[in-house]
Tab-separated table of C-alpha atoms in Angstrom:
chain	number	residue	atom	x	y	z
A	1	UNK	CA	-13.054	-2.024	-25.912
A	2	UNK	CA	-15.898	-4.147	-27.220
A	3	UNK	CA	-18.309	-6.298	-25.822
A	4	UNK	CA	-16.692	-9.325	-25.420
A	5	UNK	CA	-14.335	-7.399	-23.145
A	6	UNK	CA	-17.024	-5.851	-21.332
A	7	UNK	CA	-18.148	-9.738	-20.635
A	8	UNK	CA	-14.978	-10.225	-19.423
A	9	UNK	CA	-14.544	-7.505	-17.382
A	10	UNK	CA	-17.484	-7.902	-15.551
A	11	UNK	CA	-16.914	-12.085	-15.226
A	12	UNK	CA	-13.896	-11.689	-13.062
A	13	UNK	CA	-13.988	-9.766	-9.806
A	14	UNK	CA	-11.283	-7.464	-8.825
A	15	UNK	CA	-9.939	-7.004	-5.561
A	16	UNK	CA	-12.476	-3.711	-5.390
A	17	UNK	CA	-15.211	-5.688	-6.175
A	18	UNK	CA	-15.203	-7.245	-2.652
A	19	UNK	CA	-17.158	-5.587	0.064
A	20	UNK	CA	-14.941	-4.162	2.777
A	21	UNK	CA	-15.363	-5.326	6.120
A	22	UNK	CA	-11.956	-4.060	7.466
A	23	UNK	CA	-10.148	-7.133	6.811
A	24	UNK	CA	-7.924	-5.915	3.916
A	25	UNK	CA	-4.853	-6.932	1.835
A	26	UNK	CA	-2.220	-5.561	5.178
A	27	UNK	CA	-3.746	-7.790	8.556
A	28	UNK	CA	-5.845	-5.529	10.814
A	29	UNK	CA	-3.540	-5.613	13.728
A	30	UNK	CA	-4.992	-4.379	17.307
A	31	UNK	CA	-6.986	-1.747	18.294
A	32	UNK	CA	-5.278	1.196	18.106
A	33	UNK	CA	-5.193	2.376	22.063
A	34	UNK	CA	-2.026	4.557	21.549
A	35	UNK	CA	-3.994	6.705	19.428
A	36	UNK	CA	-7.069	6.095	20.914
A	37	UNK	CA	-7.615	9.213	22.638
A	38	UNK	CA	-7.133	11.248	19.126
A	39	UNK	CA	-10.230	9.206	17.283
A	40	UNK	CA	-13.849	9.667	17.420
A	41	UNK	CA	-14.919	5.595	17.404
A	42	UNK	CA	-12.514	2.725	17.063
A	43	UNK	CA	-9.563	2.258	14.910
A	44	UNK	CA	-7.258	-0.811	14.078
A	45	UNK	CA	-3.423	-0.060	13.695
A	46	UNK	CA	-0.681	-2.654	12.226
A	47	UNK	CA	2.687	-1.209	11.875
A	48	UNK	CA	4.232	-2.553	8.531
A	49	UNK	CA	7.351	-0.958	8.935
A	50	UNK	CA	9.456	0.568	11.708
A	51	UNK	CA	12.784	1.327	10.142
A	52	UNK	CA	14.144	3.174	7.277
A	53	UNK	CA	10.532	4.555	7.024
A	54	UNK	CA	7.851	4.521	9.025
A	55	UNK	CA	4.496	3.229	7.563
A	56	UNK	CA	0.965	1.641	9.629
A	57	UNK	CA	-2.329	0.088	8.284
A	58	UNK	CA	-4.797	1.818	9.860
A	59	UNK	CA	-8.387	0.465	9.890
A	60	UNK	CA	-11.373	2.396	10.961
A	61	UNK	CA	-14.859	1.371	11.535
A	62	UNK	CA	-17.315	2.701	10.037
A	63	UNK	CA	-17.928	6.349	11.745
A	64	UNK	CA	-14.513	6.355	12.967
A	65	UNK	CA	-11.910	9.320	12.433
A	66	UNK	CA	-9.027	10.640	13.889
A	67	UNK	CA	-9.366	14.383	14.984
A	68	UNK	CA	-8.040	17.399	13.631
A	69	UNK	CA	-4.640	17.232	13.638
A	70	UNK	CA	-1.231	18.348	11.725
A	71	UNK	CA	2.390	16.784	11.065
A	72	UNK	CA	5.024	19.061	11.538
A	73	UNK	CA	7.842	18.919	9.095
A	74	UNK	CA	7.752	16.165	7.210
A	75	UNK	CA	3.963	15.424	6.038
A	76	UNK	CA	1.942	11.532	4.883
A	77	UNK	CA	1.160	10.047	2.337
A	78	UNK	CA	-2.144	7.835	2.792
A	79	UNK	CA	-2.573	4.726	0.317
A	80	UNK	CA	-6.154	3.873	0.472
A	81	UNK	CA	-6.449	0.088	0.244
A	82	UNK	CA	-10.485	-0.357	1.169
A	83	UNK	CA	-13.885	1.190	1.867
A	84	UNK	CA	-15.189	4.353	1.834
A	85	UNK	CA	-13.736	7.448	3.761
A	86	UNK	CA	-13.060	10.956	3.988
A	87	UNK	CA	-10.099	13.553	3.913
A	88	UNK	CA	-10.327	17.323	4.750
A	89	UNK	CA	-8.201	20.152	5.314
A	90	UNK	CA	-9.389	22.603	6.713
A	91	UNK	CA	-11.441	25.509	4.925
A	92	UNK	CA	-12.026	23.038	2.168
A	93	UNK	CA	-14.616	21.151	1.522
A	94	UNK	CA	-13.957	16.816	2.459
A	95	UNK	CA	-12.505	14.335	-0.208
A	96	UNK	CA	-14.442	11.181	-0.579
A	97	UNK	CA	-11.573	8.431	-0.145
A	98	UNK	CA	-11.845	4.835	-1.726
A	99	UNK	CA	-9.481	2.050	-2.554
A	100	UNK	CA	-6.802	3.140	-4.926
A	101	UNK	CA	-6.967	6.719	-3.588
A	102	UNK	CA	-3.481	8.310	-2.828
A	103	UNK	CA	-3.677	11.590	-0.600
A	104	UNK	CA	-0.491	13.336	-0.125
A	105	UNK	CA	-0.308	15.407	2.934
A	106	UNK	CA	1.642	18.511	3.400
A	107	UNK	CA	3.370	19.109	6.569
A	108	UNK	CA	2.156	22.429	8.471
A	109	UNK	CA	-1.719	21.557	7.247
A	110	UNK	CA	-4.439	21.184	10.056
A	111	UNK	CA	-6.576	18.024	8.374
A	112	UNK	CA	-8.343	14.613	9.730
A	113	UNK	CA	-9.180	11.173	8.004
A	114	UNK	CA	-11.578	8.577	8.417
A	115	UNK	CA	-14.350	5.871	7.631
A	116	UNK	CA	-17.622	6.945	6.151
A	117	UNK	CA	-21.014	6.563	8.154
A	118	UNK	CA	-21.740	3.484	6.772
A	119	UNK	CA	-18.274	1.730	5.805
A	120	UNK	CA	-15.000	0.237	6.871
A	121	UNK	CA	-12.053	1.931	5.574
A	122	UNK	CA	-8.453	1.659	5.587
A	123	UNK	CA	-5.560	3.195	4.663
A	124	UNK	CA	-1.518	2.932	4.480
A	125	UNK	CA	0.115	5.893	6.090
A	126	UNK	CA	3.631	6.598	5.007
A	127	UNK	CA	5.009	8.744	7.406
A	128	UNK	CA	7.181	11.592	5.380
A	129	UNK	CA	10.822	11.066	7.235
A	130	UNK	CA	11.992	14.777	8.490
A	131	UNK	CA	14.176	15.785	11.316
A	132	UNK	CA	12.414	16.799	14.300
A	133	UNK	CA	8.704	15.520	12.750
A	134	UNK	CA	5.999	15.938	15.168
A	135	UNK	CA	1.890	15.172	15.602
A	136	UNK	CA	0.085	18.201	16.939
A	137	UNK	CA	-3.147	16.744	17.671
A	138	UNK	CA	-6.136	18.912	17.707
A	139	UNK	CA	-9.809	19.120	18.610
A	140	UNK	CA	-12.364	16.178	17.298
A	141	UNK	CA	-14.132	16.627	14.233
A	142	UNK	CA	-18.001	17.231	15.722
A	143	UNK	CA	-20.981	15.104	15.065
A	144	UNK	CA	-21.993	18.166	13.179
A	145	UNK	CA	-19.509	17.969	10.683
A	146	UNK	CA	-19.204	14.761	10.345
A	147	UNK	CA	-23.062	14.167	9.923
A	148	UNK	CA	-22.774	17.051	6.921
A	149	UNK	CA	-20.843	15.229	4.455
A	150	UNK	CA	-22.551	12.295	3.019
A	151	UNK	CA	-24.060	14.941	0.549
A	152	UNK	CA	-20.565	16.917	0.476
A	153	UNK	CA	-18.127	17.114	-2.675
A	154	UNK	CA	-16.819	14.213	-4.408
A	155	UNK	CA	-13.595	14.570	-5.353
B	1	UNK	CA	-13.895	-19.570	17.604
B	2	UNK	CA	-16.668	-21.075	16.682
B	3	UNK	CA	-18.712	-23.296	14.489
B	4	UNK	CA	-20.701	-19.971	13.126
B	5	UNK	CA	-18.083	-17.905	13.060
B	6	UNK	CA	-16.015	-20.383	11.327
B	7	UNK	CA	-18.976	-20.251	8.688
B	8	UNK	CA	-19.712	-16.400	8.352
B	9	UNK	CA	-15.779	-16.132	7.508
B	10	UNK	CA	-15.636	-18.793	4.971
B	11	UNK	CA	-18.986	-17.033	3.591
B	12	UNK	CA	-17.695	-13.464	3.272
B	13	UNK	CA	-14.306	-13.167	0.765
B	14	UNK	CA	-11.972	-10.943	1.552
B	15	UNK	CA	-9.715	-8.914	-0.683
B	16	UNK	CA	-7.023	-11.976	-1.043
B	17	UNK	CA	-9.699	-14.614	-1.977
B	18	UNK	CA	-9.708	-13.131	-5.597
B	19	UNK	CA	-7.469	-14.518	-8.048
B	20	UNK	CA	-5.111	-11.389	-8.569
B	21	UNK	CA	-4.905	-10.863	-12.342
B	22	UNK	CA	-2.824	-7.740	-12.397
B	23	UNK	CA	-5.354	-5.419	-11.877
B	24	UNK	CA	-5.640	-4.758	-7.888
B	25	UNK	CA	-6.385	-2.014	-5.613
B	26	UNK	CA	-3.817	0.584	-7.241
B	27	UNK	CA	-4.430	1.082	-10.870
B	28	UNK	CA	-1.364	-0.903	-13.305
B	29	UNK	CA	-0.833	2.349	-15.071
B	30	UNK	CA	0.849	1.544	-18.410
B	31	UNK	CA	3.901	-0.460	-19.386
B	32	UNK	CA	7.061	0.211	-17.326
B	33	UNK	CA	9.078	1.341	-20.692
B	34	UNK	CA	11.918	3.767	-18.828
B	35	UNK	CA	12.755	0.823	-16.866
B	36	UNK	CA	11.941	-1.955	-19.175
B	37	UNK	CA	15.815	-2.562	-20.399
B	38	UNK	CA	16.408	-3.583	-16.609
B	39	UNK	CA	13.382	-6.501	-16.716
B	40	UNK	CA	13.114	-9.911	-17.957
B	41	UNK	CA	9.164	-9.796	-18.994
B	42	UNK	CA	6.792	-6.597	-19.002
B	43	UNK	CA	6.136	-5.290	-15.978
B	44	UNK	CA	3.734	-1.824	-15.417
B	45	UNK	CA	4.120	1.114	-13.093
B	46	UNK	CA	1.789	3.636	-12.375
B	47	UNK	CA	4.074	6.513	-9.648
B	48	UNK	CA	1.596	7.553	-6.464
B	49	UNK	CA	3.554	9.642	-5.091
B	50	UNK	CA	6.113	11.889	-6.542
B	51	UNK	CA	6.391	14.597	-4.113
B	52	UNK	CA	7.785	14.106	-0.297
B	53	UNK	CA	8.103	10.479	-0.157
B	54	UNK	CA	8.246	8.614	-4.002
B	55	UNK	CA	5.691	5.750	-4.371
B	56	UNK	CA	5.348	3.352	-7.353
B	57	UNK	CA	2.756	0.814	-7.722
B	58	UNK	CA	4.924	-1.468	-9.749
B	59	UNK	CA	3.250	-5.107	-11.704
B	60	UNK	CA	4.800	-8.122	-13.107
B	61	UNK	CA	3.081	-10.400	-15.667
B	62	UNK	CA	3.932	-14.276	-14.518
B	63	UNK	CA	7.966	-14.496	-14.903
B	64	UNK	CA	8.872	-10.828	-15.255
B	65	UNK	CA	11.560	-9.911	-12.431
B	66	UNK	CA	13.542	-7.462	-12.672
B	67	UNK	CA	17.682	-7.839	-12.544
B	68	UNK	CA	19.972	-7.623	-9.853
B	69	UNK	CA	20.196	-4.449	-7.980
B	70	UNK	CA	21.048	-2.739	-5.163
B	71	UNK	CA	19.614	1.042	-3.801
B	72	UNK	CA	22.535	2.857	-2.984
B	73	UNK	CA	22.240	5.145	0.316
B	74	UNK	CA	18.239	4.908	1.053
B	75	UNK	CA	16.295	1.426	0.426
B	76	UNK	CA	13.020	0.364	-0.339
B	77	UNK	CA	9.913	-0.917	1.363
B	78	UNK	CA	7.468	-3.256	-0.379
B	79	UNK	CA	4.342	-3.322	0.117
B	80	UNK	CA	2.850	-6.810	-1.641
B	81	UNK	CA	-0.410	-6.232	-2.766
B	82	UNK	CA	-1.266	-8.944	-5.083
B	83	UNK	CA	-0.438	-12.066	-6.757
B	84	UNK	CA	2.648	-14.243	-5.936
B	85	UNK	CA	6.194	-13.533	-6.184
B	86	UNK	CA	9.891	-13.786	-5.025
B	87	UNK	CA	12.012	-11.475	-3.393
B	88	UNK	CA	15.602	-12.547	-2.986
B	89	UNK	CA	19.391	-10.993	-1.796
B	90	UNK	CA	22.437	-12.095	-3.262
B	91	UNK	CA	23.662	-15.184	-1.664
B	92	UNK	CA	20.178	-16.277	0.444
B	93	UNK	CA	17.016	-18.077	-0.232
B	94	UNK	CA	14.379	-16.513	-2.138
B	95	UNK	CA	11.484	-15.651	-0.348
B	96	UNK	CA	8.018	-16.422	-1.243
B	97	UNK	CA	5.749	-13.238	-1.414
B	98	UNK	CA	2.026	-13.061	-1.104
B	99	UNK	CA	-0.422	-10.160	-0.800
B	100	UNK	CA	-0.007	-8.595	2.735
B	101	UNK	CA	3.433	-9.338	3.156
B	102	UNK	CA	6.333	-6.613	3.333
B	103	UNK	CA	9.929	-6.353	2.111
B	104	UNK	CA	12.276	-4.007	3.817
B	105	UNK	CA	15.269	-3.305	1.789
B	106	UNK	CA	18.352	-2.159	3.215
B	107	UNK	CA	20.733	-0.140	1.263
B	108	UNK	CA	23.523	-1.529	-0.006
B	109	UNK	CA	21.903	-5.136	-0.574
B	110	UNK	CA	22.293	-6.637	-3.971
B	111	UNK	CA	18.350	-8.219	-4.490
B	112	UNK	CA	15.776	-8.973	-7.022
B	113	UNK	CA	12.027	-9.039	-6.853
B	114	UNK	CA	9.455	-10.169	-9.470
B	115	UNK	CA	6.807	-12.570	-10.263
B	116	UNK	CA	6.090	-16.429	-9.414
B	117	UNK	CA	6.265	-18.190	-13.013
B	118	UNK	CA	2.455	-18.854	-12.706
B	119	UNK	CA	1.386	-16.166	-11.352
B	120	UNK	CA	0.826	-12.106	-11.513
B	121	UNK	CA	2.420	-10.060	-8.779
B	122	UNK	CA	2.195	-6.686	-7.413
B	123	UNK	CA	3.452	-4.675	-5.109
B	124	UNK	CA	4.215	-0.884	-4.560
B	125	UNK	CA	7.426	0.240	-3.583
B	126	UNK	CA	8.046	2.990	-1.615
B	127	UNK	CA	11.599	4.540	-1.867
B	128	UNK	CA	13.332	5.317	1.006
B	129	UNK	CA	14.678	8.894	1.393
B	130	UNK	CA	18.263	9.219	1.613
B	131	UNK	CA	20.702	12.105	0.495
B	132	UNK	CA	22.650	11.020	-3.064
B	133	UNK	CA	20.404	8.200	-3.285
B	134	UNK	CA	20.827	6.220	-6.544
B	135	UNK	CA	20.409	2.379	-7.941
B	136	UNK	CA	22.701	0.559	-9.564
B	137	UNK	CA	20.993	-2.270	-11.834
B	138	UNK	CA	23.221	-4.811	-12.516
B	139	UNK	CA	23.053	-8.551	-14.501
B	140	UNK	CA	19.615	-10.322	-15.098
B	141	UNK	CA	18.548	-13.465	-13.086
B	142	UNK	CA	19.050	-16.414	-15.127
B	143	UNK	CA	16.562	-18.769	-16.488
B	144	UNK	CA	18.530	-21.196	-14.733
B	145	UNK	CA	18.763	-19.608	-11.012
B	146	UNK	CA	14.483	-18.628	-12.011
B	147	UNK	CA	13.957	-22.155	-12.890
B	148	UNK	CA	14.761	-23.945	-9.071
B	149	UNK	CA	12.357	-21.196	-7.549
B	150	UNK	CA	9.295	-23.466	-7.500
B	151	UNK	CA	10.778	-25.806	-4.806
B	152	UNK	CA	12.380	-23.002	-2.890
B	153	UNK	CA	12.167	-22.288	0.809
B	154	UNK	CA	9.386	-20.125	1.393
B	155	UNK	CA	9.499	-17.956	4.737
């Protein structure tokens, strides 16, 4: 609130400050080659928690994304820990993502998520528990669309 | 592997290189008030996600933890995202807790979580889902049980 703050402020980095290079606060993990076939590019998947409720990091290089795709019944929540990405649904126009982003995602809603062009991202997905929750996974996102957005709504 | 590499990665910091001063990837959002009679020290919360799956991004200042509790029904997952802390169930070591790591809470499990003495902590919490889910917060962790932490197994 005044300058000497401001010194402050800008004196100590914060865990944004650091240039994302898809090593993140959650460990990388593997590439992701049980998904593999439902990304454009190459992802990174570490699975932080398999009971009670299921959550993954999932890192993607930059000009990675997963295709089109929608979760039946229950939904995800993303928790964007680094980088720059996207999120659309479709008909609207993409999200840019960074860290400290939260996306909710409604079940029943066709939508992809990735990496910008030119950076790393990641993201925690927190899978929404539901009985009888399914992936219906979709066609890629084209070059086309992808190569549209770096001038595309900032949200 | 190698010499170089072994250079470029001691070069380049990564997200847990910076000294975690409360202020991480999720915004602190303001003093944790409706919960505060249930903490030794301030912590913050700042809620993600309030809708399908609920999400906190909870902070401790160095020495807040909160009391004694136990999640009736669903659990919790943490997600450590900063900082240094404890995380310990009635009747077992505490467990050291550093950025990356990840707590899965059964219900039913009488714990405490909160901050290293000399240190800030954060971590968000993601509740589990579970029909007539409830907590039941119960009496603080003593100065003296807080104390013999520094020594303390860490796994």
């Amino acid at each position: 609130m005044n300058a000497s703050n401001e010194n402050s402020k800008t004196s100590i980095p914060s865990q944004t400050d650091i240039p994302f290079t898809g090593e993140g606060i959650f460990p990388k993990g593997g590439k992701n080659e049980a998904y593999a076939r439902y990304f454009t590019g190459t992802s990174y998947l570490n699975m932080l928690s398999l009971e009670r409720v299921v959550i993954g990091n999932v890192t993607f290089e930059p000009g990675c994304r997963n295709f089109w795709h929608i979760h039946h019944k229950g939904g995800q929540v993303l928790l964007v820990t680094g980088g720059r990405g996207w999120y659309q649904e479709e008909g609207k126009p993409a999200r840019e993502l960074r860290a400290g982003d939260v996306v909710n995602i409604p079940p029943e809603t066709k939508h992809w998520h990735g990496a910008a062009k030119d950076s790393w991202f990641a993201h925690v997905a927190v899978e929404v528990p539901a009985e009888g929750a399914s992936n219906e996974w979709l066609e890629p996102v084209s070059d086309e669309e992808y190569d549209k957005l770096g001038d595309c709504y900032v949200g």
